[in-house]
Amino acid sequence: MDGNEGDYLRQRAVAVRQAVYGRDVFIRGLIEFTNFCRNNCYYCGIRRDNRHAARYRLTEEEILGCCREGYRLGFRTFVLQGGEDEYFTDEKMCRIIRSIRSNHPDCAITLSIGEKEAASYKRYFDAGADRYLLRHETANEAHYRRLHPEEMSLRRRKECLYALKEIGYQVGAGFMTGSPGQTVDTLYEDLQFLRELEPHMVGIGPFIPQRDTPFGGEPGGTAAMTVTLLSIIRLLLPRVLLPATTALGTIDAIGREKGLMAGANVVMPNLSPKEVRKKYALYDAKICTGEEAAECIECLKKRVRSAGYTVVCDRGDYR
Ligand code: 5AD
Ligand code: FES
């Protein structure tokens, strides 16, 4: 793609985003509450076989504390993200969800805890969860095999996404750009799948190698490619909630600003306690691991403003 095509794509994406959401950028407080995971995805730094990962779990009290602090800072969406950690049984998850719901009735609760039975998804929903993030990672069978061990399957991943939608969640899918084995053809299938699923949210960020994983020596994705895909997805799904991700901010000092200027409209600052942030290391050199939540939100507000947008403090639901 030459410079002019890129500019044109971006302009179109920004116009579509402007028509639906104006200049608003929504913030989501991310709480990385466990890095224990039973899965072994080849790209991921918290995969089961990574002996170098320093494992941690937040207590219910700590999680609620993050929400309290987040609420004070203006967050009205909390994202509970973690590995697939069997310690957090459905009972425990439901108790946490109910507590957040009763402490903060005006907030949205987003879960990002992987593949579960539909019955479990239903229990979390009934306990008060509103949204669920589960990236499909790739919609191409062979590519899915390249990224995941035998015991995982694309079919199951897709079933989970459809089950979540059926239950009534606002659902997020997505994938990494530049993951090993990704081609124009696999990306085409990703877009076809997104068009079919019609998710409310799409998480897109560059693949960044993590040194203790089987893909530690593979090349990473680029900011340019990520930004191009953000624009394409904005045009494909005009009302989608589209984050400018931390991974994009990690490979490019102004990556998130570039994402916003290409059609993204969400940022997800970290609300996890400072002591554990470095340990939620899906990839190397992750940004914002040394900041307090308050510093991070101030920094992001400045960045959002510098891109010509404004942070709004409401739930930021799908329109
Ligand atoms: N680089 C970038 N993103 C990653 N993720 C996992 N590992 C990496 C990595 N090495 C993404 C996956 C997952 C999300 C939580 O983080 O897409 O769904
Ligand atoms: Fe976290 Fe800038 S966004 S410090």
Short mmCIF file of C-alpha atoms in Angstrom, two decimals, residues 13-270:
data_model
loop_
_atom_site.label_atom_id
_atom_site.label_comp_id
_atom_site.label_asym_id
_atom_site.label_seq_id
_atom_site.Cartn_x
_atom_site.Cartn_y
_atom_site.Cartn_z
CA ALA A 13 -12.27 5.03 8.99
CA VAL A 14 -12.04 8.22 11.06
CA ALA A 15 -15.13 9.65 9.33
CA VAL A 16 -17.14 6.50 10.09
CA ARG A 17 -16.01 6.45 13.70
CA GLN A 18 -16.84 10.17 14.00
CA ALA A 19 -20.35 9.62 12.65
CA VAL A 20 -21.11 6.95 15.27
CA TYR A 21 -19.12 8.00 18.34
CA GLY A 22 -18.03 11.60 17.67
CA ARG A 23 -14.77 12.49 19.41
CA ASP A 24 -15.46 10.26 22.43
CA VAL A 25 -12.88 7.76 23.63
CA PHE A 26 -13.98 5.22 26.21
CA ILE A 27 -11.75 3.99 29.01
CA ARG A 28 -11.79 0.49 30.50
CA GLY A 29 -9.99 -0.32 33.71
CA LEU A 30 -8.04 -3.52 33.19
CA ILE A 31 -7.53 -5.77 36.21
CA GLU A 32 -5.14 -8.65 35.50
CA PHE A 33 -6.19 -10.80 38.43
CA THR A 34 -4.37 -14.09 37.77
CA ASN A 35 -1.54 -15.23 35.51
CA PHE A 36 -2.02 -18.93 36.20
CA CYS A 37 -3.14 -20.64 33.00
CA ARG A 38 -3.90 -24.22 32.07
CA ASN A 39 -3.33 -23.50 28.37
CA ASN A 40 -0.10 -23.63 26.47
CA CYS A 41 -0.52 -21.25 23.51
CA TYR A 42 2.84 -20.99 21.75
CA TYR A 43 2.84 -17.17 21.63
CA CYS A 44 1.84 -16.40 25.20
CA GLY A 45 4.17 -15.56 28.07
CA ILE A 46 1.84 -16.95 30.76
CA ARG A 47 1.48 -20.34 29.05
CA ARG A 48 1.45 -23.35 31.38
CA ASP A 49 4.95 -24.57 30.48
CA ASN A 50 6.68 -21.25 31.10
CA ARG A 51 8.67 -22.05 34.22
CA HIS A 52 10.04 -18.50 34.30
CA ALA A 53 6.64 -16.87 34.80
CA ALA A 54 6.26 -15.70 38.42
CA ARG A 55 2.69 -16.73 39.12
CA TYR A 56 0.27 -14.66 41.18
CA ARG A 57 -3.41 -14.37 42.01
CA LEU A 58 -5.20 -11.34 43.43
CA THR A 59 -7.55 -11.92 46.34
CA GLU A 60 -11.19 -10.93 46.10
CA GLU A 61 -10.41 -8.00 48.40
CA GLU A 62 -7.58 -6.85 46.14
CA ILE A 63 -9.81 -7.06 43.07
CA LEU A 64 -12.54 -5.04 44.79
CA GLY A 65 -9.87 -2.55 45.91
CA CYS A 66 -8.79 -2.07 42.27
CA CYS A 67 -12.41 -1.38 41.33
CA ARG A 68 -12.83 1.11 44.20
CA GLU A 69 -9.70 3.00 43.12
CA GLY A 70 -10.75 2.76 39.48
CA TYR A 71 -14.19 4.14 40.25
CA ARG A 72 -12.61 7.08 42.07
CA LEU A 73 -10.49 7.76 38.99
CA GLY A 74 -13.56 7.82 36.73
CA PHE A 75 -13.75 4.28 35.34
CA ARG A 76 -17.22 2.89 34.70
CA THR A 77 -16.09 -0.35 33.07
CA PHE A 78 -13.93 -2.96 34.77
CA VAL A 79 -12.29 -5.71 32.76
CA LEU A 80 -11.36 -8.78 34.77
CA GLN A 81 -8.70 -10.52 32.72
CA GLY A 82 -6.76 -13.64 33.59
CA GLY A 83 -5.38 -16.93 32.41
CA GLU A 84 -7.62 -20.00 32.50
CA ASP A 85 -7.09 -20.56 36.20
CA GLU A 86 -9.03 -23.39 37.79
CA TYR A 87 -8.60 -21.84 41.24
CA PHE A 88 -11.24 -19.30 40.22
CA THR A 89 -14.22 -21.65 40.17
CA ASP A 90 -17.61 -20.50 38.92
CA GLU A 91 -18.65 -19.97 42.56
CA LYS A 92 -15.67 -17.71 43.22
CA MET A 93 -16.14 -15.79 39.95
CA CYS A 94 -19.84 -15.27 40.61
CA ARG A 95 -19.12 -14.00 44.11
CA ILE A 96 -16.62 -11.48 42.78
CA ILE A 97 -18.98 -10.38 40.00
CA ARG A 98 -21.88 -9.94 42.46
CA SER A 99 -19.70 -7.89 44.81
CA ILE A 100 -18.57 -5.55 42.02
CA ARG A 101 -22.13 -5.28 40.76
CA SER A 102 -23.44 -4.32 44.21
CA ASN A 103 -20.54 -1.92 44.99
CA HIS A 104 -20.77 -0.23 41.57
CA PRO A 105 -24.25 -0.67 40.09
CA ASP A 106 -23.56 1.96 37.43
CA CYS A 107 -20.54 0.13 35.99
CA ALA A 108 -20.13 -2.43 33.24
CA ILE A 109 -18.32 -5.66 34.12
CA THR A 110 -16.27 -7.28 31.37
CA LEU A 111 -14.75 -10.74 31.70
CA SER A 112 -11.75 -12.04 29.79
CA ILE A 113 -11.07 -15.46 31.28
CA GLY A 114 -11.05 -17.77 28.30
CA GLU A 115 -13.02 -20.80 27.22
CA LYS A 116 -15.71 -22.10 29.59
CA GLU A 117 -18.87 -24.16 29.36
CA ALA A 118 -21.91 -22.22 28.13
CA ALA A 119 -23.52 -22.94 31.51
CA SER A 120 -20.65 -21.13 33.25
CA TYR A 121 -20.95 -18.16 30.91
CA LYS A 122 -24.65 -18.05 31.79
CA ARG A 123 -23.92 -18.08 35.52
CA TYR A 124 -21.49 -15.15 35.24
CA PHE A 125 -24.04 -13.29 33.15
CA ASP A 126 -26.78 -13.86 35.70
CA ALA A 127 -24.39 -12.71 38.44
CA GLY A 128 -24.04 -9.37 36.64
CA ALA A 129 -21.31 -9.61 33.96
CA ASP A 130 -22.19 -7.60 30.83
CA ARG A 131 -19.39 -8.15 28.36
CA TYR A 132 -16.88 -10.85 27.43
CA LEU A 133 -13.60 -10.64 25.54
CA LEU A 134 -12.35 -13.79 23.85
CA ARG A 135 -10.08 -13.22 20.89
CA HIS A 136 -10.54 -15.87 18.22
CA GLU A 137 -6.78 -15.45 17.44
CA THR A 138 -7.19 -16.62 13.81
CA ALA A 139 -10.14 -17.89 11.81
CA ASN A 140 -7.99 -20.21 9.67
CA GLU A 141 -7.75 -23.86 10.81
CA ALA A 142 -4.13 -24.46 9.82
CA HIS A 143 -3.04 -21.14 11.29
CA TYR A 144 -4.90 -21.91 14.52
CA ARG A 145 -2.91 -25.20 14.69
CA ARG A 146 0.33 -23.30 14.19
CA LEU A 147 -0.45 -21.05 17.17
CA HIS A 148 -1.94 -23.58 19.60
CA PRO A 149 -1.24 -27.09 20.84
CA GLU A 150 -3.33 -30.10 19.88
CA GLU A 151 -5.78 -29.86 22.78
CA MET A 152 -7.18 -26.52 21.64
CA SER A 153 -9.50 -26.05 18.69
CA LEU A 154 -10.81 -23.23 16.54
CA ARG A 155 -14.20 -24.92 16.45
CA ARG A 156 -14.47 -24.78 20.23
CA ARG A 157 -13.30 -21.17 20.29
CA LYS A 158 -15.98 -20.18 17.80
CA GLU A 159 -18.63 -22.13 19.73
CA CYS A 160 -17.71 -20.15 22.85
CA LEU A 161 -18.10 -16.85 20.99
CA TYR A 162 -21.50 -17.78 19.62
CA ALA A 163 -22.64 -19.07 23.03
CA LEU A 164 -21.61 -15.77 24.63
CA LYS A 165 -23.57 -13.81 22.06
CA GLU A 166 -26.59 -16.05 22.46
CA ILE A 167 -26.59 -15.49 26.24
CA GLY A 168 -26.70 -11.74 25.69
CA TYR A 169 -23.17 -10.56 26.34
CA GLN A 170 -21.58 -7.75 24.40
CA VAL A 171 -18.83 -9.84 22.85
CA GLY A 172 -15.28 -9.06 21.80
CA ALA A 173 -13.26 -11.15 19.34
CA GLY A 174 -9.90 -10.30 17.79
CA PHE A 175 -6.42 -11.39 16.87
CA MET A 176 -2.77 -10.38 16.80
CA THR A 177 -1.23 -8.86 13.68
CA GLY A 178 1.95 -10.47 12.40
CA SER A 179 1.64 -13.71 14.35
CA PRO A 180 3.76 -16.57 12.97
CA GLY A 181 2.05 -18.08 9.94
CA GLN A 182 -0.35 -15.18 9.36
CA THR A 183 -0.86 -14.35 5.68
CA VAL A 184 -3.15 -12.15 3.62
CA ASP A 185 -5.35 -15.22 3.20
CA THR A 186 -5.65 -15.92 6.93
CA LEU A 187 -6.42 -12.23 7.50
CA TYR A 188 -9.11 -12.40 4.87
CA GLU A 189 -10.66 -15.27 6.80
CA ASP A 190 -10.43 -13.22 10.00
CA LEU A 191 -12.40 -10.43 8.37
CA GLN A 192 -14.97 -12.85 6.97
CA PHE A 193 -15.38 -14.37 10.42
CA LEU A 194 -15.79 -10.94 12.04
CA ARG A 195 -18.41 -10.04 9.47
CA GLU A 196 -20.30 -13.22 10.28
CA LEU A 197 -19.99 -13.01 14.08
CA GLU A 198 -20.61 -9.25 14.25
CA PRO A 199 -18.89 -8.76 17.59
CA HIS A 200 -19.45 -5.58 19.62
CA MET A 201 -15.71 -5.26 20.23
CA VAL A 202 -12.57 -6.30 18.36
CA GLY A 203 -9.17 -6.46 20.06
CA ILE A 204 -6.26 -6.05 17.62
CA GLY A 205 -2.62 -5.71 18.60
CA PRO A 206 0.74 -6.68 17.17
CA PHE A 207 2.25 -10.04 18.05
CA ILE A 208 5.28 -9.33 20.27
CA PRO A 209 7.64 -12.25 20.92
CA GLN A 210 8.07 -13.29 24.55
CA ARG A 211 11.52 -14.75 25.17
CA ASP A 212 10.44 -17.78 27.22
CA THR A 213 7.94 -19.08 24.67
CA PRO A 214 8.40 -21.28 21.57
CA PHE A 215 7.87 -18.14 19.46
CA GLY A 216 10.52 -16.16 21.35
CA GLY A 217 12.71 -15.92 18.24
CA GLU A 218 9.97 -15.13 15.71
CA PRO A 219 9.59 -11.65 14.22
CA GLY A 220 6.85 -9.46 15.71
CA GLY A 221 4.00 -7.60 14.02
CA THR A 222 4.29 -3.95 13.00
CA ALA A 223 2.44 -0.82 14.06
CA ALA A 224 1.72 0.05 10.42
CA MET A 225 -0.02 -3.24 9.78
CA THR A 226 -1.97 -3.03 13.04
CA VAL A 227 -3.17 0.48 12.26
CA THR A 228 -4.24 -0.55 8.76
CA LEU A 229 -6.28 -3.40 10.19
CA LEU A 230 -7.89 -1.09 12.75
CA SER A 231 -9.11 1.09 9.88
CA ILE A 232 -10.38 -1.86 7.87
CA ILE A 233 -12.28 -3.22 10.86
CA ARG A 234 -13.82 0.19 11.59
CA LEU A 235 -15.14 0.22 8.01
CA LEU A 236 -16.32 -3.39 8.20
CA LEU A 237 -18.14 -2.91 11.54
CA PRO A 238 -18.91 0.83 11.84
CA ARG A 239 -20.26 0.70 15.41
CA VAL A 240 -17.58 -1.58 16.82
CA LEU A 241 -15.77 -0.69 20.04
CA LEU A 242 -12.14 -0.83 19.01
CA PRO A 243 -9.28 -0.45 21.49
CA ALA A 244 -5.91 1.09 20.74
CA THR A 245 -4.11 -1.66 22.64
CA THR A 246 -1.23 -1.73 25.09
CA ALA A 247 0.63 -4.02 22.67
CA LEU A 248 0.40 -1.31 19.99
CA GLY A 249 1.71 1.22 22.53
CA THR A 250 4.54 -1.16 23.36
CA ILE A 251 6.03 -1.47 19.86
CA ASP A 252 5.56 2.22 19.01
CA ALA A 253 5.90 5.11 21.48
CA ILE A 254 2.83 6.78 19.95
CA GLY A 255 1.16 3.59 18.76
CA ARG A 256 -2.04 4.15 20.71
CA GLU A 257 -2.36 7.70 19.36
CA LYS A 258 -1.89 6.31 15.85
CA GLY A 259 -4.57 3.72 16.58
CA LEU A 260 -7.05 6.40 17.69
CA MET A 261 -6.29 8.40 14.56
CA ALA A 262 -7.02 5.31 12.45
CA GLY A 263 -10.47 4.50 13.83
CA ALA A 264 -9.96 3.08 17.33
CA ASN A 265 -12.13 4.55 20.12
CA VAL A 266 -11.23 2.71 23.34
CA VAL A 267 -8.19 2.66 25.62
CA MET A 268 -7.64 0.23 28.46
CA PRO A 269 -5.38 1.54 31.20
CA ASN A 270 -4.09 -0.90 33.76
#
